[in-house]
Short mmCIF file of C-alpha atoms in Angstrom, two decimals:
data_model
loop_
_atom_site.label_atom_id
_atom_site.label_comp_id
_atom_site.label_asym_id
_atom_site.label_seq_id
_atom_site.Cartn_x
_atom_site.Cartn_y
_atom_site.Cartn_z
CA UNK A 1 -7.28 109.38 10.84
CA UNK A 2 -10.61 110.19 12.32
CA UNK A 3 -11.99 113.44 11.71
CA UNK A 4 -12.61 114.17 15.36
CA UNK A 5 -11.43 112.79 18.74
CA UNK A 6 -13.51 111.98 21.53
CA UNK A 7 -12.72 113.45 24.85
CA UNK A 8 -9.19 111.52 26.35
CA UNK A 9 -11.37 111.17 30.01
CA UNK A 10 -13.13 108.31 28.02
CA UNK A 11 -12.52 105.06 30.12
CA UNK A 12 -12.87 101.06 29.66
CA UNK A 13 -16.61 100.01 30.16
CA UNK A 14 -15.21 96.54 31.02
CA UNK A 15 -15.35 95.72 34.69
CA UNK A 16 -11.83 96.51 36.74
CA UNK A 17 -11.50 92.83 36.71
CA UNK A 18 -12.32 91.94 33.56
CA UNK A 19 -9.86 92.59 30.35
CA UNK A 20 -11.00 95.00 27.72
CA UNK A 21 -9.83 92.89 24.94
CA UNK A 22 -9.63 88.81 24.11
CA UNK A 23 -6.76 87.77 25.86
CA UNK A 24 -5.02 85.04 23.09
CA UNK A 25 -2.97 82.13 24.58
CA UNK A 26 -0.56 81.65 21.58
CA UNK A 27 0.36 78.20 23.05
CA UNK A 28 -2.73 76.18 22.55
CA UNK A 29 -2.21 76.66 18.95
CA UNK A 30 -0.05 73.57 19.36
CA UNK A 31 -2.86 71.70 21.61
CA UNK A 32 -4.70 69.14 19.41
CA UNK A 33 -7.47 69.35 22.00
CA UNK A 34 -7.40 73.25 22.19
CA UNK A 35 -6.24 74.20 18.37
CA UNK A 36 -10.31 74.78 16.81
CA UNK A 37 -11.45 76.81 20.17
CA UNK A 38 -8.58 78.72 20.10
CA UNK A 39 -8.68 79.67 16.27
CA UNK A 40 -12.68 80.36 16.82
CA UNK A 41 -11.12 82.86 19.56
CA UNK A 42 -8.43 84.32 17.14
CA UNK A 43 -11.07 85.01 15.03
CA UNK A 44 -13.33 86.90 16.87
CA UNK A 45 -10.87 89.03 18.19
CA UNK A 46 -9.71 90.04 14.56
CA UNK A 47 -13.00 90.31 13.05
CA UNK A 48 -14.47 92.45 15.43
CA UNK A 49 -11.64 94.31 17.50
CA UNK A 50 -8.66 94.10 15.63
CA UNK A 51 -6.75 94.30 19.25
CA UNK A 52 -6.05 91.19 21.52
CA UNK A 53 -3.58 90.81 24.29
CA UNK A 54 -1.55 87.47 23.35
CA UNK A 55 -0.15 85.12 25.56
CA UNK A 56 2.27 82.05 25.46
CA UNK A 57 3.82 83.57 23.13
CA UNK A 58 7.28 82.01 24.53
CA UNK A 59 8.89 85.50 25.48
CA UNK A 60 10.53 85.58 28.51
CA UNK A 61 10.39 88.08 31.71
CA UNK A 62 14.10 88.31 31.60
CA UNK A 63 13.95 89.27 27.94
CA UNK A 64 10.85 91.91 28.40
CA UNK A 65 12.49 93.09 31.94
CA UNK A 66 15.86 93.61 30.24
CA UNK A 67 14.73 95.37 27.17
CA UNK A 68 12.71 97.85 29.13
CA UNK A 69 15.64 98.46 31.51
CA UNK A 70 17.71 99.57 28.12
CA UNK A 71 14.61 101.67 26.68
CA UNK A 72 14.92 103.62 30.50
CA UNK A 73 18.46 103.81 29.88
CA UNK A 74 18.76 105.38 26.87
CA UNK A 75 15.99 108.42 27.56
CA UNK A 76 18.34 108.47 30.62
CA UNK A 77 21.42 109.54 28.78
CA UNK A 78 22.21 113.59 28.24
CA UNK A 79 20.52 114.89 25.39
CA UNK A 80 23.16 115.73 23.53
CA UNK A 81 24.09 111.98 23.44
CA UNK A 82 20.80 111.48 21.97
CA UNK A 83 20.71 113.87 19.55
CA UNK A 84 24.19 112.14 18.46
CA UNK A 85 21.56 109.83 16.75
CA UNK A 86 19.23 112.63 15.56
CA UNK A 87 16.92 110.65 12.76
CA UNK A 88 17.62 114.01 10.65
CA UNK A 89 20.92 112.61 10.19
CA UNK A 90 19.41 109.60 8.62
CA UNK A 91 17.91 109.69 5.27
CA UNK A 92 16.23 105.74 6.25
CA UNK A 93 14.52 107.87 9.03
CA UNK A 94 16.38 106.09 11.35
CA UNK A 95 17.56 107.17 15.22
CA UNK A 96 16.48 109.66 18.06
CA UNK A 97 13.50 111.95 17.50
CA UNK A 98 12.85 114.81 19.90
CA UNK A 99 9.89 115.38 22.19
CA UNK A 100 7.21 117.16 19.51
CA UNK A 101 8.78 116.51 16.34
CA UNK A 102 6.51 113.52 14.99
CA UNK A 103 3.17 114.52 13.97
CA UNK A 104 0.22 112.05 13.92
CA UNK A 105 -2.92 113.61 11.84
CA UNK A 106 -0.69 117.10 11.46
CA UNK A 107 -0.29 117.50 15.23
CA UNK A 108 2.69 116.71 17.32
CA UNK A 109 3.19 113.83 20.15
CA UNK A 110 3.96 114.76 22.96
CA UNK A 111 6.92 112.06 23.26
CA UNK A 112 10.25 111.18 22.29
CA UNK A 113 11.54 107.98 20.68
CA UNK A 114 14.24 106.08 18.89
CA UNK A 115 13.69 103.89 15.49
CA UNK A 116 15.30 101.27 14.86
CA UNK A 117 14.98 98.62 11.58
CA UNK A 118 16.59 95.71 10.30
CA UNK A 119 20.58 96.38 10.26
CA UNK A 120 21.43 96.58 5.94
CA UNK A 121 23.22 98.98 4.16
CA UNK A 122 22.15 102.19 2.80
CA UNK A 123 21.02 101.80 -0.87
CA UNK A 124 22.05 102.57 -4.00
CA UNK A 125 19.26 103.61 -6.06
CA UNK A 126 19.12 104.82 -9.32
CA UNK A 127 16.56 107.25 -11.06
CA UNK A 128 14.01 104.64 -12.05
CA UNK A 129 13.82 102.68 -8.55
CA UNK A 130 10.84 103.38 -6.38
CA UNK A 131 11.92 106.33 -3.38
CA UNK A 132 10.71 103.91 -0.73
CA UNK A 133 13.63 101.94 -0.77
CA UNK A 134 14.92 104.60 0.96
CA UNK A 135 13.48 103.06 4.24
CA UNK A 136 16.14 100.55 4.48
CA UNK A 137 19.34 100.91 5.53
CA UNK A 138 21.73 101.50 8.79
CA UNK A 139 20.83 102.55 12.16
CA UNK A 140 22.32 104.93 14.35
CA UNK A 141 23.28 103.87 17.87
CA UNK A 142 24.50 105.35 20.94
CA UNK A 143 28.29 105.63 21.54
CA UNK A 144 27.25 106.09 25.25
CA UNK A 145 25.00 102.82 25.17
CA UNK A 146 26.87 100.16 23.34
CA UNK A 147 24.63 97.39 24.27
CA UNK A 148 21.75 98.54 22.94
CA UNK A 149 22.83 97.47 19.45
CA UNK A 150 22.59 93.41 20.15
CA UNK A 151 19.66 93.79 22.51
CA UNK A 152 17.15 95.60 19.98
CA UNK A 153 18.75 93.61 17.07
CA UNK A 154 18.17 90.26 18.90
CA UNK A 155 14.58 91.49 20.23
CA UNK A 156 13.40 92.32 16.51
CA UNK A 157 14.81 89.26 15.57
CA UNK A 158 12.64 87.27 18.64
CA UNK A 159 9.44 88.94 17.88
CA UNK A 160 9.63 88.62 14.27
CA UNK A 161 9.15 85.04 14.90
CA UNK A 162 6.16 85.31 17.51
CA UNK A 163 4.69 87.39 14.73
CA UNK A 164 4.84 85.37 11.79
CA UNK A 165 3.49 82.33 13.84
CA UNK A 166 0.58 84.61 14.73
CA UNK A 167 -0.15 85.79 11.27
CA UNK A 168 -0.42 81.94 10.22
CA UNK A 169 -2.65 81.19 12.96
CA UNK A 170 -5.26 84.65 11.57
CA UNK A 171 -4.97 83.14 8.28
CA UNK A 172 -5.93 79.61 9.34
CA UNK A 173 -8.41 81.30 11.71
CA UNK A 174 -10.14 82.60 8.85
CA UNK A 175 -10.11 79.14 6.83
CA UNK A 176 -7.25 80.50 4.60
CA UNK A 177 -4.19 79.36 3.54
CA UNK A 178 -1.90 79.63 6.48
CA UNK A 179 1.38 80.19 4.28
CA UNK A 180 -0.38 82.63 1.93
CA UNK A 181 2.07 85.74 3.04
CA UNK A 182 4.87 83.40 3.78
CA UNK A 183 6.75 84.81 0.18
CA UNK A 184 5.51 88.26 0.50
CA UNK A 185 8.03 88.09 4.41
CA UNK A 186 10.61 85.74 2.81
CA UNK A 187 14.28 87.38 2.78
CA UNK A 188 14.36 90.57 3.72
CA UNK A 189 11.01 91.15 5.93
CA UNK A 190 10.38 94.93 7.10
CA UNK A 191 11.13 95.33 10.69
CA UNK A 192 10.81 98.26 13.02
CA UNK A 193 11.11 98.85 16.58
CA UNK A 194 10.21 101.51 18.67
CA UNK A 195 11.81 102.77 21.92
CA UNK A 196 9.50 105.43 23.21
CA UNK A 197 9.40 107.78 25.74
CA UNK A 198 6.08 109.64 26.95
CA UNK A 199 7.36 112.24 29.48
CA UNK A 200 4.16 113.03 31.16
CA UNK A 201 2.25 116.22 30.38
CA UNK A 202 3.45 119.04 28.16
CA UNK A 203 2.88 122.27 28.87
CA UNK A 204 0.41 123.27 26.92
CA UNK A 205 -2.02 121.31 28.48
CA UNK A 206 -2.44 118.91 25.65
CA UNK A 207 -2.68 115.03 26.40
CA UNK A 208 -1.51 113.51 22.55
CA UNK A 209 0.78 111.46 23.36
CA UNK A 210 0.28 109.94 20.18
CA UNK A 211 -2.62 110.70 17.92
CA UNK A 212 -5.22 109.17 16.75
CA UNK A 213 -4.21 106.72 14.15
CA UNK A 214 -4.13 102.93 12.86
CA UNK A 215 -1.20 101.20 11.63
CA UNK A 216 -0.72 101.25 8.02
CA UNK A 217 1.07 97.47 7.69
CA UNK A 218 0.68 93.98 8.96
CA UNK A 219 1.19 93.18 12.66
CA UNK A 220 2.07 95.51 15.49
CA UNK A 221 3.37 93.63 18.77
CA UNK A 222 3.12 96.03 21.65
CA UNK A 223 5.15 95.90 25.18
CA UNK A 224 3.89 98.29 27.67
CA UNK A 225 5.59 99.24 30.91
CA UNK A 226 2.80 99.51 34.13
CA UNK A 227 1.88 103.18 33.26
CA UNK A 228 -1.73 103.27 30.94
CA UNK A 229 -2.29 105.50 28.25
CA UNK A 230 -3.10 103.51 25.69
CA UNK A 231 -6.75 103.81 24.50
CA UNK A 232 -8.89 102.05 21.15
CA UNK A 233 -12.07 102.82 19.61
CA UNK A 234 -14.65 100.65 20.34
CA UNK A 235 -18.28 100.76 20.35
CA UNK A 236 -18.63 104.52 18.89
CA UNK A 237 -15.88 105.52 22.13
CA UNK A 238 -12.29 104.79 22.91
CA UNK A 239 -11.44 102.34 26.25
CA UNK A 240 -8.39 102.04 28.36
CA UNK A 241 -6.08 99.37 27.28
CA UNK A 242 -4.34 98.74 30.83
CA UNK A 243 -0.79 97.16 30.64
CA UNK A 244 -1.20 92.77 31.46
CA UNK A 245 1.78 91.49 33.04
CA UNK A 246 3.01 88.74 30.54
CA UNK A 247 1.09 89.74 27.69
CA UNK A 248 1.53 92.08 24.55
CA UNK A 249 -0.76 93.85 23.16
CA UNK A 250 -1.29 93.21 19.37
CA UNK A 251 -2.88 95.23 16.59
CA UNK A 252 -3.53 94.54 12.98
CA UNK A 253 -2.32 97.26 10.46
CA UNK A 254 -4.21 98.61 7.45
CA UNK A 255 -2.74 96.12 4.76
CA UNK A 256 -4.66 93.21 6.56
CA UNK A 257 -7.51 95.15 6.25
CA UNK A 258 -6.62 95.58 2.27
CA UNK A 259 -5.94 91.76 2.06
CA UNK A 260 -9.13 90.41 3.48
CA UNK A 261 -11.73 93.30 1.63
CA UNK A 262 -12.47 94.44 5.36
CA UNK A 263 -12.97 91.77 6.71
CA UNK A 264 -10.15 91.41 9.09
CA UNK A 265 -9.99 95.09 11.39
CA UNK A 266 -7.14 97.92 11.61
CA UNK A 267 -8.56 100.27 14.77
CA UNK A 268 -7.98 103.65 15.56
CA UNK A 269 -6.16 103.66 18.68
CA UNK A 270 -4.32 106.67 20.32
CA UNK A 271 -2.21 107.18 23.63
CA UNK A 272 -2.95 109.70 26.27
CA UNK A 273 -0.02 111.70 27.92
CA UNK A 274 0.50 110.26 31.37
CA UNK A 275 -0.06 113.00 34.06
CA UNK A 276 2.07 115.39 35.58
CA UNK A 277 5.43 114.46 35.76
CA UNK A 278 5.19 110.53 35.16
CA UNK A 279 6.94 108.87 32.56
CA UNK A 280 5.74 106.05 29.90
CA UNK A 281 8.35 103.59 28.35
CA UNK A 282 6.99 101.46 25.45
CA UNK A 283 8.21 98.68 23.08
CA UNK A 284 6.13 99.12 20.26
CA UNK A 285 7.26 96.19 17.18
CA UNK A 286 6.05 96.32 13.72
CA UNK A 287 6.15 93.37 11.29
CA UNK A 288 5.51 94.14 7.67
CA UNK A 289 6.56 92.74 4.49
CA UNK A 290 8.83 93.21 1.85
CA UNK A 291 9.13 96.97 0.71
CA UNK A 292 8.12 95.69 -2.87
CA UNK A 293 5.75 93.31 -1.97
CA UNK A 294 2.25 93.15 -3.48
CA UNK A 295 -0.67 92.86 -1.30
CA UNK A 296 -3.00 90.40 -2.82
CA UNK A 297 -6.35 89.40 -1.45
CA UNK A 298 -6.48 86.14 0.69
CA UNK A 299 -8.99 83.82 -0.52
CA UNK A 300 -11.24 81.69 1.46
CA UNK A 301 -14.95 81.58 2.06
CA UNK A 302 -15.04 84.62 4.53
CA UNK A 303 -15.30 86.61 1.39
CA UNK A 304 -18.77 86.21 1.37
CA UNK A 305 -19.01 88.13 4.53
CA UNK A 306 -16.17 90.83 3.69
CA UNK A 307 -17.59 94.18 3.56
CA UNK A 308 -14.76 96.27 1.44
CA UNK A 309 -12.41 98.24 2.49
CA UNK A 310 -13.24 102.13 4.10
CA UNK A 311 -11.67 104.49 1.57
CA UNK A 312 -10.39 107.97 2.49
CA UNK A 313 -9.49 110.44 0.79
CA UNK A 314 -7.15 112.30 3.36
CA UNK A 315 -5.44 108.31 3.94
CA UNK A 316 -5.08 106.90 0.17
CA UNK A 317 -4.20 103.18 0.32
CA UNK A 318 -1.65 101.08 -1.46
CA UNK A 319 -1.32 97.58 -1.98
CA UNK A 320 2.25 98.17 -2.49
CA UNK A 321 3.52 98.08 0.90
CA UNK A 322 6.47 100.46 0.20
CA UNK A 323 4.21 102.95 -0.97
CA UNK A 324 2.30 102.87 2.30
CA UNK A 325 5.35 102.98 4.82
CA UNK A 326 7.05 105.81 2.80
CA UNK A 327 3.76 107.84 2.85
CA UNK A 328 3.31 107.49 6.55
CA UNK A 329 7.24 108.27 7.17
CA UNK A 330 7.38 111.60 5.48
CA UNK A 331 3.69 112.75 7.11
CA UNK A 332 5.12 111.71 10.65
CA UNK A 333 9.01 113.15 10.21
CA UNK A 334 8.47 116.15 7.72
CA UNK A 335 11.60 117.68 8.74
CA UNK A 336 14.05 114.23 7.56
CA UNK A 337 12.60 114.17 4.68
CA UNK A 338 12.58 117.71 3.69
CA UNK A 339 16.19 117.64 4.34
CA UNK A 340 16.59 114.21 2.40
CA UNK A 341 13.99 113.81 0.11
CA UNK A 342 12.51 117.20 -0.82
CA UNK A 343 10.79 116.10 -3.88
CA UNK A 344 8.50 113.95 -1.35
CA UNK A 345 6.69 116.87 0.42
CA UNK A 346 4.10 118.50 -1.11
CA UNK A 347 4.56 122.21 -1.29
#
């Protein structure tokens, strides 16, 4: 987390007609004639942003249309049907969170949300096993919603295979081994979707929607409804991210980072409260790893040019990736895991 945030009027520099990030066709991956332009592309965008909007990525409107119309339609139920799914009933940190109750650098977003992973059963661990195993297990779903199970099931599922093509194409990009994480996602991959709410202003005046903050695993696959917010440091100063019709936005997480000694980007990025009264719906998607799996550098010539990875203190890094997403669970939901796993928080 950045030690201080700039002022949340910043805007894009970029002309109104121009994008403020790459924007990635996916598809010409596959085109002989366009495959080395569009790696050189890839590869700028990673090195020096570490945010790209990607297209042809073979996700339909239908699909994106229908899974925002469920993300409006469960922030539309009572409350009390929502809190039916409270995530402090889960001890996966699974389910509904209320408006204010994540924090992001020790201060709460102003929005609400539901979390979602891969579908497994709770865990049976034993005193020696590591606590992040924890983070698998059920979800909780709305009685009052009952298609919402199949929908966000089958959209992980969809995006979890637009994001392991892309991480193939970064590793190629960067004249690396294109399967060299292929083991490290085999079987039983870490997946985790957002449904979030951002319900305008809150009272106090403050405009976190979410804080500042990068992602702390692999690949983040972000689908925005019309309403901007979102905002990423570049150039010293953060710049709009406006929503692209088509097109997700994608981040790289901190373990990339880890695996190519800095070389490859994870940027602060934040999201400012929409004003008023106006409401934000986003789809973010997070594709990570293995709990247990072992980050290992990629090699390849880029090396040379790697400059190590930032260390600090107040953000320790592990290249276990369990270790990580545990970490960033319990600072973000204090209250689950107080209630499930007290010996986690530090007094």
């Amino acid at each position: 987390m950045p030690s201080a945030h700039p002022s949340s009027s910043a805007s894009s520099t970029a002309a109104p007609s121009a994008p403020a990030l790459a924007v990635i066709d996916l598809s010409r991956a596959d085109d002989p004639a366009d495959r080395a332009d569009f790696l050189k592309q890839l590869h700028a965008a990673a090195r020096d942003t570490g945010f790209l909007y990607l297209t042809g990525h073979g996700i339909t409107e239908a699909e994106t249309t229908r899974i925002l119309e469920l993300t409006r339609a469960f922030f539309a139920l009572p409350e009390a049907d929502r809190l039916a799914v409270s995530n402090l009933n889960s001890p996966h940190f699974r389910g509904y969170t209320r408006i204010g109750h994540e924090l992001t650098g020790g201060a709460s977003d102003w929005r609400d949300q539901l979390d979602v992973g891969a579908e497994r059963p709770a865990p049976v661990l034993g005193p020696q096993d590591p606590a992040y195993l924890w983070l698998e297990g059920p979800n909780q779903w709305p009685a009052a919603l009952p298609e919402l199970r199949e929908a966000v099931l089958g959209w992980q599922e969809r995006l979890a295979g637009v994001a392991h093509r892309l991480l193939q194409e970064l590793l190629a990009s960067i004249g690396a081994p294109s399967d060299f994480f292929d083991a490290a996602f085999a079987d039983r991959p870490h997946l985790h979707t957002k449904l979030i709410r951002y319900p305008g202003s809150a009272p106090s005046g403050a405009d976190q929607g979410v804080g500042a903050h990068k992602d702390y695993g692999f690949l983040t696959l972000l689908l925005q409804d019309s309403v901007g917010g979102l905002q990423v440091v570049r150039d010293g100063g953060y710049v709009d991210i406006e929503p692209r019709p088509g097109a997700f936005v994608v981040n790289l997480g901190e373990l990339l980072e880890i695996a190519t000694e800095g070389y490859l980007r994870a940027t602060d990025h934040r999201v400012v409260s929409p004003p008023g009264s106006v409401e934000r719906f986003s789809v973010p998607f997070f594709y990570n790893p293995r709990l247990d799996a072992v980050v290992e550098t990629v090699p390849g010539d880029y090396l040379r040019s790697a400059p190590g990875v930032a260390h600090d203190a107040s953000n320790p890094l592990h290249a276990e990736y369990g270790r990580n997403e545990l970490k960033g669970w319990v600072r973000a939901h204090p209250a689950v895991a107080r209630r499930w796993h007290p010996e986690l928080v530090s007094a």
